[in-house]
Coordinates of C-alpha atoms in Angstrom, one line a residue:
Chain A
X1 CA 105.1 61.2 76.5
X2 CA 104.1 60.2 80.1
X3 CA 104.9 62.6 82.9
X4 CA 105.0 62.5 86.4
X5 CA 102.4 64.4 88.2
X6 CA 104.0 66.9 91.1
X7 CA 103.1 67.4 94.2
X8 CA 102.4 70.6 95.1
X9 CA 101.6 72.0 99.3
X10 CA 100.2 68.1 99.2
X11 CA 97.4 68.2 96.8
X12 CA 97.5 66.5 93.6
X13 CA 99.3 62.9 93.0
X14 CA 102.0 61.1 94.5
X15 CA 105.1 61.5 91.8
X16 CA 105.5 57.7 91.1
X17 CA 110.0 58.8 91.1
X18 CA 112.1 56.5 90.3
X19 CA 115.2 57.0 92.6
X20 CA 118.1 58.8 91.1
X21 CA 120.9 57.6 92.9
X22 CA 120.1 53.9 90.9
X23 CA 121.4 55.8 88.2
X24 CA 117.6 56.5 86.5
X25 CA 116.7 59.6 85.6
X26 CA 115.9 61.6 88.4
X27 CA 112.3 61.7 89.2
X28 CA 110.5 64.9 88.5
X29 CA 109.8 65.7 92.8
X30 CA 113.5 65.6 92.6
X31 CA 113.9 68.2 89.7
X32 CA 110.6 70.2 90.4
X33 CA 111.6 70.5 94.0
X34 CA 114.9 72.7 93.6
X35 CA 112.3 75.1 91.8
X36 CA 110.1 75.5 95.0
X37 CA 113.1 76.3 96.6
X38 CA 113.9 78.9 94.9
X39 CA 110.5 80.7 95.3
X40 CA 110.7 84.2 96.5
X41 CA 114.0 84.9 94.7
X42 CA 115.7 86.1 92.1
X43 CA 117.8 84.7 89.9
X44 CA 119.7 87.4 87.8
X45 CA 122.2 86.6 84.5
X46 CA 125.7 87.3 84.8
X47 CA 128.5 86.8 82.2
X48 CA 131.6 86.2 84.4
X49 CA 132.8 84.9 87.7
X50 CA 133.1 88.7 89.4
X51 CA 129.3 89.7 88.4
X52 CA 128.1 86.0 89.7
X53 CA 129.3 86.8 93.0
X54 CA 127.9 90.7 92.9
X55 CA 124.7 88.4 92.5
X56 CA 125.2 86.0 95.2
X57 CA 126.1 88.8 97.6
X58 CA 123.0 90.8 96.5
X59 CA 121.0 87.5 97.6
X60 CA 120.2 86.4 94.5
X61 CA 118.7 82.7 94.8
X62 CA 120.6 81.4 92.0
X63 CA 122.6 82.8 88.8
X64 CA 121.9 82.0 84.9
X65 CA 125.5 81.6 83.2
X66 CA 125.5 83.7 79.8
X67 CA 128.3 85.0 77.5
X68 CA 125.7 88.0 76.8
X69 CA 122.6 89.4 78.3
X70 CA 119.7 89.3 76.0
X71 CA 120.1 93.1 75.9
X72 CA 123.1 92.7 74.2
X73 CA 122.3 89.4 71.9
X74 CA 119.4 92.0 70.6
X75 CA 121.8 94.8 69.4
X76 CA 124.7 93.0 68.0
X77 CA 122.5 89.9 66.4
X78 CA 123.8 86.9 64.9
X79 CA 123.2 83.7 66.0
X80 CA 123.1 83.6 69.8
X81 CA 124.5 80.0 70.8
X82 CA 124.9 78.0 74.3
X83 CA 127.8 79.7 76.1
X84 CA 131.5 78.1 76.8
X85 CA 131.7 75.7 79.0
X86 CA 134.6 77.6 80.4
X87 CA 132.7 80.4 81.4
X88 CA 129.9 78.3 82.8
X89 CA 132.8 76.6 84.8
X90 CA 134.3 79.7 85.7
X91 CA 131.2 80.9 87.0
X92 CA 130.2 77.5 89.3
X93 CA 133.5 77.1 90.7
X94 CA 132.6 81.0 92.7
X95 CA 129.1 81.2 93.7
X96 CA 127.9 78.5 96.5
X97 CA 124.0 79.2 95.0
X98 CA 122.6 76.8 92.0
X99 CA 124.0 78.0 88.4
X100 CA 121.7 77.7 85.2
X101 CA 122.5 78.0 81.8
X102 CA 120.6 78.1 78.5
X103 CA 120.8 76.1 75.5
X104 CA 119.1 76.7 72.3
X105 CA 115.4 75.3 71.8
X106 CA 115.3 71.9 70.2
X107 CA 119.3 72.0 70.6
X108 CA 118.9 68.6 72.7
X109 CA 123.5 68.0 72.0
X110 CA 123.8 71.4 74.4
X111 CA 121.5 70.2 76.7
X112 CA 123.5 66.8 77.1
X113 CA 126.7 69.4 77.3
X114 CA 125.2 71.6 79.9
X115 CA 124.0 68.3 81.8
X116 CA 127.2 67.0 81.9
X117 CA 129.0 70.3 83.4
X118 CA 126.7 69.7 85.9
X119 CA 124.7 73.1 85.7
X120 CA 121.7 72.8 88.3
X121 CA 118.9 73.8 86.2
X122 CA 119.1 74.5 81.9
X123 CA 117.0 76.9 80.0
X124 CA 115.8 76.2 76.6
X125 CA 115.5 79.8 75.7
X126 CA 114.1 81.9 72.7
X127 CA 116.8 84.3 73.8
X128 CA 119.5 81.9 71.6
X129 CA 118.5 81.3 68.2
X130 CA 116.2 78.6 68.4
X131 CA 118.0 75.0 66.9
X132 CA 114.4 72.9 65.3
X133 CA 112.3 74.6 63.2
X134 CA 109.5 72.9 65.3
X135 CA 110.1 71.1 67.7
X136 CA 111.4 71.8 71.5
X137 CA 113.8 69.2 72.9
X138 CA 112.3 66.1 75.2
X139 CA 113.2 67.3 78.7
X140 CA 112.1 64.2 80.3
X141 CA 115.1 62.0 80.0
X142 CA 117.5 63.9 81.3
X143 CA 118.2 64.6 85.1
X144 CA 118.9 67.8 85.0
X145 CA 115.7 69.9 85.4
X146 CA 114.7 72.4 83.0
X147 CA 113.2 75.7 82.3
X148 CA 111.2 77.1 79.8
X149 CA 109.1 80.0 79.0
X150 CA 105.8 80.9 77.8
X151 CA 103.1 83.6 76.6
X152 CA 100.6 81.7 77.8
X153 CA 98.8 78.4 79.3
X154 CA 99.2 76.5 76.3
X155 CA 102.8 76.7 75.7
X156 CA 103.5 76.4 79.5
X157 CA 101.6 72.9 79.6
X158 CA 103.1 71.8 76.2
X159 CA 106.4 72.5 78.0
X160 CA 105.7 70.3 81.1
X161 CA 104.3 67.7 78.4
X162 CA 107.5 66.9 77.1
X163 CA 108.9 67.1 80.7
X164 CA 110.2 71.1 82.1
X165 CA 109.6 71.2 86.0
X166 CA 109.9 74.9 86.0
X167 CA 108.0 77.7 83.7
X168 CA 108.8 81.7 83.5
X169 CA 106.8 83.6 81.1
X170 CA 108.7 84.8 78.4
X171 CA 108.3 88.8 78.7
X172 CA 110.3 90.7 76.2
X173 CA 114.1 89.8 76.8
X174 CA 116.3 92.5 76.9
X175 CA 114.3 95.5 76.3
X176 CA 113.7 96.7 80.3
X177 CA 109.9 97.3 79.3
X178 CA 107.8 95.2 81.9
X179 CA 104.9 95.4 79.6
X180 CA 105.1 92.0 77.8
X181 CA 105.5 90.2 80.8
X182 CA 102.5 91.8 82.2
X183 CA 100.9 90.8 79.0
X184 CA 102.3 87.4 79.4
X185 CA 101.4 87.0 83.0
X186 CA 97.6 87.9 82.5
X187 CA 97.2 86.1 79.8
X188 CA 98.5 82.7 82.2
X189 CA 96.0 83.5 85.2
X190 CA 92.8 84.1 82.6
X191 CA 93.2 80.7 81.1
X192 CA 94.3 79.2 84.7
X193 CA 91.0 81.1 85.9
X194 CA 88.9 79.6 82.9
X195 CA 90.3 76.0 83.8
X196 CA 89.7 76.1 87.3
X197 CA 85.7 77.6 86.3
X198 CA 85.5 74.5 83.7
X199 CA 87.1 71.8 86.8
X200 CA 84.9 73.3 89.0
X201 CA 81.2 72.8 87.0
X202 CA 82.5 69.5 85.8
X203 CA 82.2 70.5 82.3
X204 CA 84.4 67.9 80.6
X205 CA 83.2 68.3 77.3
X206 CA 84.0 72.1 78.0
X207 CA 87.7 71.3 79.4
X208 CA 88.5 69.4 76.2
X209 CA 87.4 71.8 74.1
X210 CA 89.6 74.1 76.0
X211 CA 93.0 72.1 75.8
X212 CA 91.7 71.8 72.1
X213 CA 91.9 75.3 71.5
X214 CA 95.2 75.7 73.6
X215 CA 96.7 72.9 71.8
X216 CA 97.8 71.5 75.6
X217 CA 97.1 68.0 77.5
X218 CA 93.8 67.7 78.7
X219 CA 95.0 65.7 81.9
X220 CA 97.5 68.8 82.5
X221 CA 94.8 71.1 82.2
X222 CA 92.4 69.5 84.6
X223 CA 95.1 69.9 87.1
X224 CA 96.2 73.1 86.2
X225 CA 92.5 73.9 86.8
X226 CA 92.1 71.8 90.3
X227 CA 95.3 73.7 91.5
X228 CA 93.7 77.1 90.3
X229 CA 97.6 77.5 88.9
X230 CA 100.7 76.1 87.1
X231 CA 101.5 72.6 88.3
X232 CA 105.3 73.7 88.3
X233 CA 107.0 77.0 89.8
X234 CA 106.1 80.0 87.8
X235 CA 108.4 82.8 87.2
X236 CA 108.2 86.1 85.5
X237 CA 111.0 87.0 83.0
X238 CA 111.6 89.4 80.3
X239 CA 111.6 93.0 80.8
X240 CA 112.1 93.5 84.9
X241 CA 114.0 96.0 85.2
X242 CA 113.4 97.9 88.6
X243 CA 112.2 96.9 92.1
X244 CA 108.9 98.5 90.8
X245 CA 108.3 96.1 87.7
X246 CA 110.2 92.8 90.2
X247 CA 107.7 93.5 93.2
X248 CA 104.5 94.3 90.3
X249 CA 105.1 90.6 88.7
X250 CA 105.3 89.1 92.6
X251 CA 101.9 91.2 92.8
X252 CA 100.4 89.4 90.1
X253 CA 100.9 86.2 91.8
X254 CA 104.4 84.9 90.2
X255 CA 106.5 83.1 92.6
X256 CA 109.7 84.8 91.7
X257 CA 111.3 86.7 89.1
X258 CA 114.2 86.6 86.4
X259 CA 116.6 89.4 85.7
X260 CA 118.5 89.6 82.8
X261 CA 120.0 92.4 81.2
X262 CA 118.0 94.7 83.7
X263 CA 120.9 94.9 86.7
X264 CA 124.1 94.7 85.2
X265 CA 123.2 97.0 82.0
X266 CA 122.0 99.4 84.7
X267 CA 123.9 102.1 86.5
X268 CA 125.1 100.5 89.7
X269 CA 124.1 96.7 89.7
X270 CA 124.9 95.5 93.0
X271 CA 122.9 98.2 94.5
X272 CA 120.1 97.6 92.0
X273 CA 120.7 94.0 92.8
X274 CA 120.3 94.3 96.5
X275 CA 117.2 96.7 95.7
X276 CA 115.4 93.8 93.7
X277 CA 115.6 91.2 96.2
X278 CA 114.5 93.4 98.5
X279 CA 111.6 93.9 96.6
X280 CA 110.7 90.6 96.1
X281 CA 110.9 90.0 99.5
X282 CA 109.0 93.1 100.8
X283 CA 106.4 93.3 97.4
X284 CA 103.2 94.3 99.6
X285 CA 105.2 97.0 101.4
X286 CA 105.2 100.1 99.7
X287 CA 107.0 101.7 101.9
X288 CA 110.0 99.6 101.7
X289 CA 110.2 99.7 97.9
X290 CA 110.3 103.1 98.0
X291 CA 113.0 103.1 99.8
X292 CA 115.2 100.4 98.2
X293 CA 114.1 102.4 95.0
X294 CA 115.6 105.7 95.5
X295 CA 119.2 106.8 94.5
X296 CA 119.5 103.5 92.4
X297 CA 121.4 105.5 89.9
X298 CA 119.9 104.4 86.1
X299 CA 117.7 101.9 85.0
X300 CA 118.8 100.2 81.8
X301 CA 117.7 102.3 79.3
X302 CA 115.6 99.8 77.1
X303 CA 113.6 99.5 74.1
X304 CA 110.1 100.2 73.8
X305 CA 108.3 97.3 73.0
X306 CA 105.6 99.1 71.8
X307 CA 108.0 100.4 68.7
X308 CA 109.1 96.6 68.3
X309 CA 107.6 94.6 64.8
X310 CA 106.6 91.1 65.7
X311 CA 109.2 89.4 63.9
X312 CA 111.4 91.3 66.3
X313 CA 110.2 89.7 69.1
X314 CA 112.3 86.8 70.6
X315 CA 108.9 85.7 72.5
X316 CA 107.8 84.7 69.6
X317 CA 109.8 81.7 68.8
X318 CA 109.2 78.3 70.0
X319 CA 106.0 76.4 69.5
Chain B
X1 CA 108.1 86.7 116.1
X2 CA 107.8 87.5 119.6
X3 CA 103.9 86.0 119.8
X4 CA 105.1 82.7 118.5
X5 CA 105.2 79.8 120.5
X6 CA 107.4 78.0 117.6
X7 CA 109.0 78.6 114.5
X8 CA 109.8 76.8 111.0
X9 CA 112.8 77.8 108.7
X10 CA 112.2 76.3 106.0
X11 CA 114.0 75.1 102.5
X12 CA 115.3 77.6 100.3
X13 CA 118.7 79.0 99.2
X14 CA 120.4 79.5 102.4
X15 CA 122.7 82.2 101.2
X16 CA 120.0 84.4 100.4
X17 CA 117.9 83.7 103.2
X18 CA 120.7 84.9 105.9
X19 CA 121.4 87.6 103.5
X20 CA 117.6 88.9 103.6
X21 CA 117.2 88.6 107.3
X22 CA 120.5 90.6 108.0
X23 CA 119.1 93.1 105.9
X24 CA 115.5 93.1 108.0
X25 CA 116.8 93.1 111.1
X26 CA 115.9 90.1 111.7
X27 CA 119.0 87.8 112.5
X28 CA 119.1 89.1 116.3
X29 CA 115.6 88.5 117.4
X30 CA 115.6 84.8 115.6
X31 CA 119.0 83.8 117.7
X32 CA 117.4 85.4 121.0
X33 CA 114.2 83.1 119.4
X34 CA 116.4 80.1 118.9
X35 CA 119.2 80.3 122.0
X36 CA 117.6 82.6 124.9
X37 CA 113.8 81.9 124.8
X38 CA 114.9 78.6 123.1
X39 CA 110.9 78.3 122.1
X40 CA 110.9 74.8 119.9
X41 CA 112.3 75.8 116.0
X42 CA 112.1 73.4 112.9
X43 CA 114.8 73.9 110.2
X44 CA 114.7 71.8 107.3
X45 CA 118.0 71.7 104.2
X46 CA 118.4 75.6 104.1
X47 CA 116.9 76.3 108.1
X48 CA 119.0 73.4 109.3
X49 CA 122.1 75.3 107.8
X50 CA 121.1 78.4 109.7
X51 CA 120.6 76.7 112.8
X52 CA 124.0 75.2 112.9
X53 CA 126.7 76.8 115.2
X54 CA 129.2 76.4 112.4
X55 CA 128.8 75.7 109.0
X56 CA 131.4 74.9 105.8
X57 CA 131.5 75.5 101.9
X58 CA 129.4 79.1 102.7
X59 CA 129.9 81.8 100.1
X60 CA 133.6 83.3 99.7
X61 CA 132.7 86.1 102.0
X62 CA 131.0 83.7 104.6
X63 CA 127.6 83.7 105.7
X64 CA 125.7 84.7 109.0
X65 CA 124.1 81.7 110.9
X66 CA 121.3 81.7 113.6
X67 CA 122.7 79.2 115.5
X68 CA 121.3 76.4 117.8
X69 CA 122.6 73.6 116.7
X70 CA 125.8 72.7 118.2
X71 CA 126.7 70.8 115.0
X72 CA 128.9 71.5 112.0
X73 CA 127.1 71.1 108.7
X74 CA 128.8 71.1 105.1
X75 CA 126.5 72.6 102.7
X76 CA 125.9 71.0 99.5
X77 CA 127.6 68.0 100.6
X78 CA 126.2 65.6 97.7
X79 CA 126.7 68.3 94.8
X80 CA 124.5 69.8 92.8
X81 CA 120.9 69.4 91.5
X82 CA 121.9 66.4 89.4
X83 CA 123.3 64.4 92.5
X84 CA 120.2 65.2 94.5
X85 CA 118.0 62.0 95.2
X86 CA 115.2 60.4 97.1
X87 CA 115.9 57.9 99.9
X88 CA 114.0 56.1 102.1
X89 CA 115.1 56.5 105.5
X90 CA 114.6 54.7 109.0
X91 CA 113.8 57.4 111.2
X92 CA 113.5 55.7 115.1
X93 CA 111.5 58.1 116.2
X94 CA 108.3 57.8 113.7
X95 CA 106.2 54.5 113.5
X96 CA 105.0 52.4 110.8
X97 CA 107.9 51.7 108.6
X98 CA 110.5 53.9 106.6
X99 CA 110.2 57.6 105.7
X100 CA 110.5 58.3 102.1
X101 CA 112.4 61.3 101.6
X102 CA 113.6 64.1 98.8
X103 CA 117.5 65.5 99.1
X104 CA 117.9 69.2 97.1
X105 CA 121.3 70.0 97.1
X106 CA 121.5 69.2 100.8
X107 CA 123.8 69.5 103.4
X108 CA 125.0 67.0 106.2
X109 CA 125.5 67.6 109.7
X110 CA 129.3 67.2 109.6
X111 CA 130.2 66.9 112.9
X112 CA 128.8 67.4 116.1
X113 CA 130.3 70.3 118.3
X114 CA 130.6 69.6 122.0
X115 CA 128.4 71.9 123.3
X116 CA 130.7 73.9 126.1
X117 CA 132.7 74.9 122.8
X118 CA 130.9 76.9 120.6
X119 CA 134.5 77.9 119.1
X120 CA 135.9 75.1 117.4
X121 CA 139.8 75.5 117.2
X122 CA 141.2 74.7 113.5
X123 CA 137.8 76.0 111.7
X124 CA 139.0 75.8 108.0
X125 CA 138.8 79.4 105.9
X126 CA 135.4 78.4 104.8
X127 CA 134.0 77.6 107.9
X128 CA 131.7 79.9 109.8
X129 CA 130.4 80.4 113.3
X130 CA 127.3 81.9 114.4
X131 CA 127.4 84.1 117.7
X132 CA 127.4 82.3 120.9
X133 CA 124.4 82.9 123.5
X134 CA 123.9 81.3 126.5
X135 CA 124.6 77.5 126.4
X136 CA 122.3 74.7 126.3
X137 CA 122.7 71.5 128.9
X138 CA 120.7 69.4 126.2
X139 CA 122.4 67.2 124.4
X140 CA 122.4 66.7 120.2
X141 CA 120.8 64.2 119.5
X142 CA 120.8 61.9 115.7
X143 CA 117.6 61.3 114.7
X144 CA 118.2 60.2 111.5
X145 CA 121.4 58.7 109.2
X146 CA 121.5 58.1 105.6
X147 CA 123.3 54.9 104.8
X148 CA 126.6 55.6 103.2
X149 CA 125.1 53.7 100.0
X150 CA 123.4 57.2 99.0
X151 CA 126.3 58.8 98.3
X152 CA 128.7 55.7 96.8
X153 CA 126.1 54.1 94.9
X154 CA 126.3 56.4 91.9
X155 CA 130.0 54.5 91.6
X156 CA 128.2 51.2 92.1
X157 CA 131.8 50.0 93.6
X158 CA 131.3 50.1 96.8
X159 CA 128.5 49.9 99.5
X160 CA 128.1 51.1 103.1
X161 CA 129.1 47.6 104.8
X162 CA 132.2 48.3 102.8
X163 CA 132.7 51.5 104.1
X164 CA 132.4 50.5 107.6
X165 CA 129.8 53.7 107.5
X166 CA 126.8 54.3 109.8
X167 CA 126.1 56.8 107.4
X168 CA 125.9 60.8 107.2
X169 CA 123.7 62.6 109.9
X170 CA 121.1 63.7 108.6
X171 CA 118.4 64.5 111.8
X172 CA 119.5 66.1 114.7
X173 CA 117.9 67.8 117.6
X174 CA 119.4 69.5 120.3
X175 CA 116.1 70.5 123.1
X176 CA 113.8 72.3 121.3
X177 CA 115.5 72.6 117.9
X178 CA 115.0 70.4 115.4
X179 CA 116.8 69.9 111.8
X180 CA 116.7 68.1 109.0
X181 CA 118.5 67.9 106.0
X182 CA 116.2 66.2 103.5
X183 CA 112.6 67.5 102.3
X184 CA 109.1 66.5 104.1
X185 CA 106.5 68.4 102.8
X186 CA 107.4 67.2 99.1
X187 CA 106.7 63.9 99.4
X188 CA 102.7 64.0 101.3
X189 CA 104.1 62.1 104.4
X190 CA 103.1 64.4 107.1
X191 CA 104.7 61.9 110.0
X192 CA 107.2 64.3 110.8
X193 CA 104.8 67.6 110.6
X194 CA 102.3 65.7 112.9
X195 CA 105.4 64.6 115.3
X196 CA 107.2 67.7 115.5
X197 CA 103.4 69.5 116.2
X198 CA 102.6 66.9 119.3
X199 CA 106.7 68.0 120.4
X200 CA 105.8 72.2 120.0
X201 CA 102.5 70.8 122.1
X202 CA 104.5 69.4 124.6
X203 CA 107.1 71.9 124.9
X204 CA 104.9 74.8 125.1
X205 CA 102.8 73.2 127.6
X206 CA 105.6 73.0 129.6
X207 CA 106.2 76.7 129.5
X208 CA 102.9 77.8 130.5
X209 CA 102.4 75.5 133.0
X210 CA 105.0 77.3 135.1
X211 CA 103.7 80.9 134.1
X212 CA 100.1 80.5 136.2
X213 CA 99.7 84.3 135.8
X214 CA 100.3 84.0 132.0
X215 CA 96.6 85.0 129.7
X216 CA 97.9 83.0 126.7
X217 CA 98.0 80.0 128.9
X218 CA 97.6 76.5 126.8
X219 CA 94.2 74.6 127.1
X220 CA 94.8 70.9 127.0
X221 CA 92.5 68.4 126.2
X222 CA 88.7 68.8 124.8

C-alpha cells in the first residue's frame, strides 16, 4: 500500500497530507512529527497512575501504558493481551506528557480500541502474544501513529510499508541485558550503510537486489540509503537498563531510547529514572554519567540473554 | 550561551525540557538570555510554552518557565496526537500567499498578560508563573490566528463566522522574542526561518552599532 514519504531536516519529499481536521486520516507529517519530538527522550513503561507520574517527574518524554512490564510478562507467561482501558485511562487522566500503549501484532480490533481512548502513539509489540500468524496490522488508516520494532532494516521498512511513522529496534524485552539491542542496532546502521554505498554509485540493479534479499520496498530503501538512515525516528528498546546501556544506544546513533522493565523492576526508580534521562541528555559526557550513575541502588537483575533458546526470544515474532 | 547573538527553543516535550534544564543549571542563564540581555529568542510548540510568563494544564506539580512572553498559553489545547492537524495559515507578516503549517499537541496563547503585571490575580491551581525580571516597554504583538474552524470542524456543526471567533493566537512576539505554536521546519517552507534570520540580523546590528569598542562587531553588507 502507498505511503507518504516524510520529510525529514528538509530533504526528501513533500508529504502530499491530507488534512486531518476534514476528518481523513491524518497525514503521516502529522503522525511522524510527534516522533521527532520526542527525540532525545525517554519514554519509560509504567503500570499505574502513581509510577506514570514518577516518570513524568523524572522527565521522561512520554509514558507507555502496560498492565505488566515485559520483565514480568516473561516469568509468569500466558498470553500477554492489550491492557484495560481503565488503566490506560487511569494513567492519561495524570501525566500532561503523550501516553502509548501496545496492542498485539496483527490485533488490528485493539488498535481501533486504543485509537479510540485516544492514546497518542500505539505499539504493535512482540512483547504481547502476537494475534496473526503472519501478518502485522495496516497502520495506514488509522490516525493514530504507530510504533513498531525491528532486528533489522528489513523489518523496519516492511513496518513503514504498511504505514508505522516511528521504529525502535526490538532488543530483548525484559531481560536488562543490552546486548540484543546492540545486536539489533548494528545490524540497522550496516544495511543503512550498504544502502547509502548502493544510492551513492547508482547501482540500481545492486539496490534491488538488496531490498530483494531484505524482503523490503525498493523505493523505501533508496531513501533510506539517500538519508544515510531510517526515514522515521529510530529508537532503541529492549534490554536498557542503566544510564550506561541508555547513553551507549544514544552513542550508536539512536535518537532516543525505551525503558521498560529496566527502572521500575530496579531498586529506586525515580532516581534511576532521573539518572537515565540524564544520560540521554548528557551521552558524550562521561563525566556526567558517572555521576548520575553512582549510588543508583540495583539494576534490575535480568536474564542473560546469552542463556536464552531462540524460541525464547520475543524478538523473534513478527514478520 | 553567553557567545550567542540569538537563540531557538525548539519543539519537544515541554515537561521534560524545563525538567532537564533545571537540572543543568540552565534555567537562570536562559531567563537572564531571554529578559535582561533580551538578545532575539525563537520558541516554537514546546519553546513558546517556556517563554510564556504563565502557562496552564502543566504537570500536577507545575512546571518551571523561562519567561518572555507576557502571554498566558494553555498547553495541549487541541488534545492529543489524534486531534493534531495541518492548517494553512495567513501569516501578515510573510509574502506570497498562506503558510502551510503542522500542529503537534500544541498549545495556544491563551491570553495576553498586560505587561506591568507579570502576576496575574485569580491564576487557577494549574497555572504557573515564571520569575519576573526587568520589564519590557514592547508590546505583544499577534502575528498569527488560527481560524476558529480548526478546532470546531471535527463537529462539522459549526464554523468560525458562527462563533463570532477571530480565532486562537497562535504567533506572538513581544521585542525580540518570538513564538509559535505550530511546526515550521516539518513542512520545507523556510519563510519563517529566513524571516526570523533577517529579524536576529537586524536586531543584532542594532546592538553592536552602539558598542563601537566591541571586537565581535557585525559586518554588514558584501
Amino acid at each position: 500500500m502507498a505511503t507518504e514519504l516524510p520529510m525529514i531536516n528538509g530533504h526528501g519529499q513533500q508529504a502530499n497530507g491530507t488534512n486531518g481536521s476534514n476528518g481523513e486520516t491524518s497525514s503521516f507529517n502529522v503522525k511522524a512529527g510527534l516522533a521527532r519530538m520526542l527525540k532525545g527522550g525517554v519514554i519509560m513503561d509504567v503500570i499505574n497512575a502513581e509510577q506514570a507520574r514518577i516518570a513524568e517527574e523524572a522527565g521522561a518524554v512520554a509514558v507507555m501504558a502496560l498492565e505488566r512490564v515485559p520483565a514480568d510478562i516473561r516469568a509468569q507467561g500466558g498470553v500477554a493481551r492489550m491492557s484495560d482501558p481503565l488503566l490506560i485511562k487511569e494513567i492519561m487522566a495524570v501525566v500532561t506528557i503523550p501516553v502509548m500503549a501496545k496492542a498485539r501484532i496483527g490485533h488490528f480490533v485493539e488498535c481501533e480500541i486504543l485509537q479510540a481512548l485516544g492514546v497518542d502513539y500505539i505499539d504493535e509489540s512482540e512483547v504481547l502474544t502476537p494475534a496473526h500468524p503472519s501478518q502485522h496490522t495496516d497502520k495506514s488508516g488509522f490516525s493514530t501513529p504507530f510504533v513498531c520494532g525491528c532486528r533489522n532494516l528489513g523489518e523496519a521498512l516492511r513496518r513503514i510499508s504498511e504505514g508505522t511513522a516511528m521504529i525502535r529496534t526490538k532488543g530483548e524485552a525484559g531481560t536488562g541485558d543490552v546486548v540484543e539491542a546492540v545486536r539489533h542496532v548494528s545490524q540497522v546502521k550496516d544495511e543503512v550503510r550498504r544502502a547509502k554505498t548502493l544510492v551513492e554509485e547508482n547501482d540500481d540493479q545492486g539496490l534491488r537486489a538488496f531490498a530483494r534479499e531484505l524482503q523490503c520496498d525498493v523505493e523505501l530503501l533508496r531513501q533510506t540509503g539517500k538519508l544515510g538512515r531510517l526515514p522515521v525516528v529510530q529508537f532503541a528498546a529492549g534490554g536498557i537498563a542503566t544510564p550506561a546501556d541508555a547513553a551507549m544506544m544514544m552513542r550508536m546513533g539512536c535518537d532516543g531510547v525505551f525503558v521498560g522493565s529496566g527502572i521500575f523492576k530496579s531498586g529506586n526508580p525515580a532516581q534511576r529514572a532521573k539518572a537515565i534521562v540524564q544520560a540521554v541528555t548528557h551521552y558524550k559526557d562521561a563525566k556526567v554519567l558517572a555521576e548520575v550513575s553512582a549510588g543508583l541502588g540495583e539494576a534490575m537483575v535480568g536474564i542473560n540473554c546469552g542463556d536464552m533458546s531462540d524460541k525464547e526470544k520475543m524478538a523473534q515474532r513478527g514478520f | 550561551l553567553a557567545r550567542c547573538d540569538a537563540l531557538i527553543l525548539p519543539g519537544g516535550e515541554s515537561t521534560s525540557i524545563s525538567l532537564i534544564a533545571e537540572r543543568c543549571g540552565l534555567l537562570e542563564p536562559l531567563r537572564d538570555f531571554v529578559k535582561v540581555a533580551r538578545k532575539p529568542v525563537w520558541g516554537t510548540c514546546a519553546g513558546l510554552i517556556l517563554l510564556a510568563e504563565s502557562a496552564n494544564k502543566s504537570k500536577s506539580s507545575g512546571q518551571e518557565l523561562i519567561g518572555g512572553l507576557d502571554v498566558r498559553v494553555q498547553r495541549n489545547y487541541f488534545g492529543r496526537q489524534v486531534e493534531s492537524f495541518e492548517a494553512d495559515l495567513d501569516l501578515p507578516f510573510l509574502e506570497s500567499g498562506p503558510f502551510h503549517s503542522v500542529f503537534i499537541r500544541a498549545p495556544v496563547v491563551e491570553k495576553v498578560l498586560t505587561p506591568t503585571s507579570s502576576v496575574p490575580s485569580a491564576s487557577g491551581d494549574d497555572t504557573v508563573l515564571a520569575p519576573p525580571r526587568q520589564a519590557t516597554k514592547a508590546q505583544v504583538e499577534i502575528l498569527g490566528r488560527l481560524p476558529g474552524r480548526a478546532k470546531t470542524i471535527k463537529d462539522k456543526t459549526v464554523n468560525a463566522e458562527d462563533l463570532g471567533e477571530d480565532g486562537d493566537i497562535v504567533a506572538v512576539r513581544q521585542g525580540n522574542v518570538f513564538g509559535i505554536a505550530f511546526h515550521p521546519e516539518l513542512t520545507g517552507d523556510a519563510r519563517i526561518h529566513g524571516w526570523w534570520l533577517r529579524e536576529v540580523l537586524k536586531a543584532t546590528a542594532q546592538r553592536y552599532i552602539g558598542d563601537t569598542d566591541s571586537p565581535n562587531r557585525l559586518v554588514t553588507g558584501g
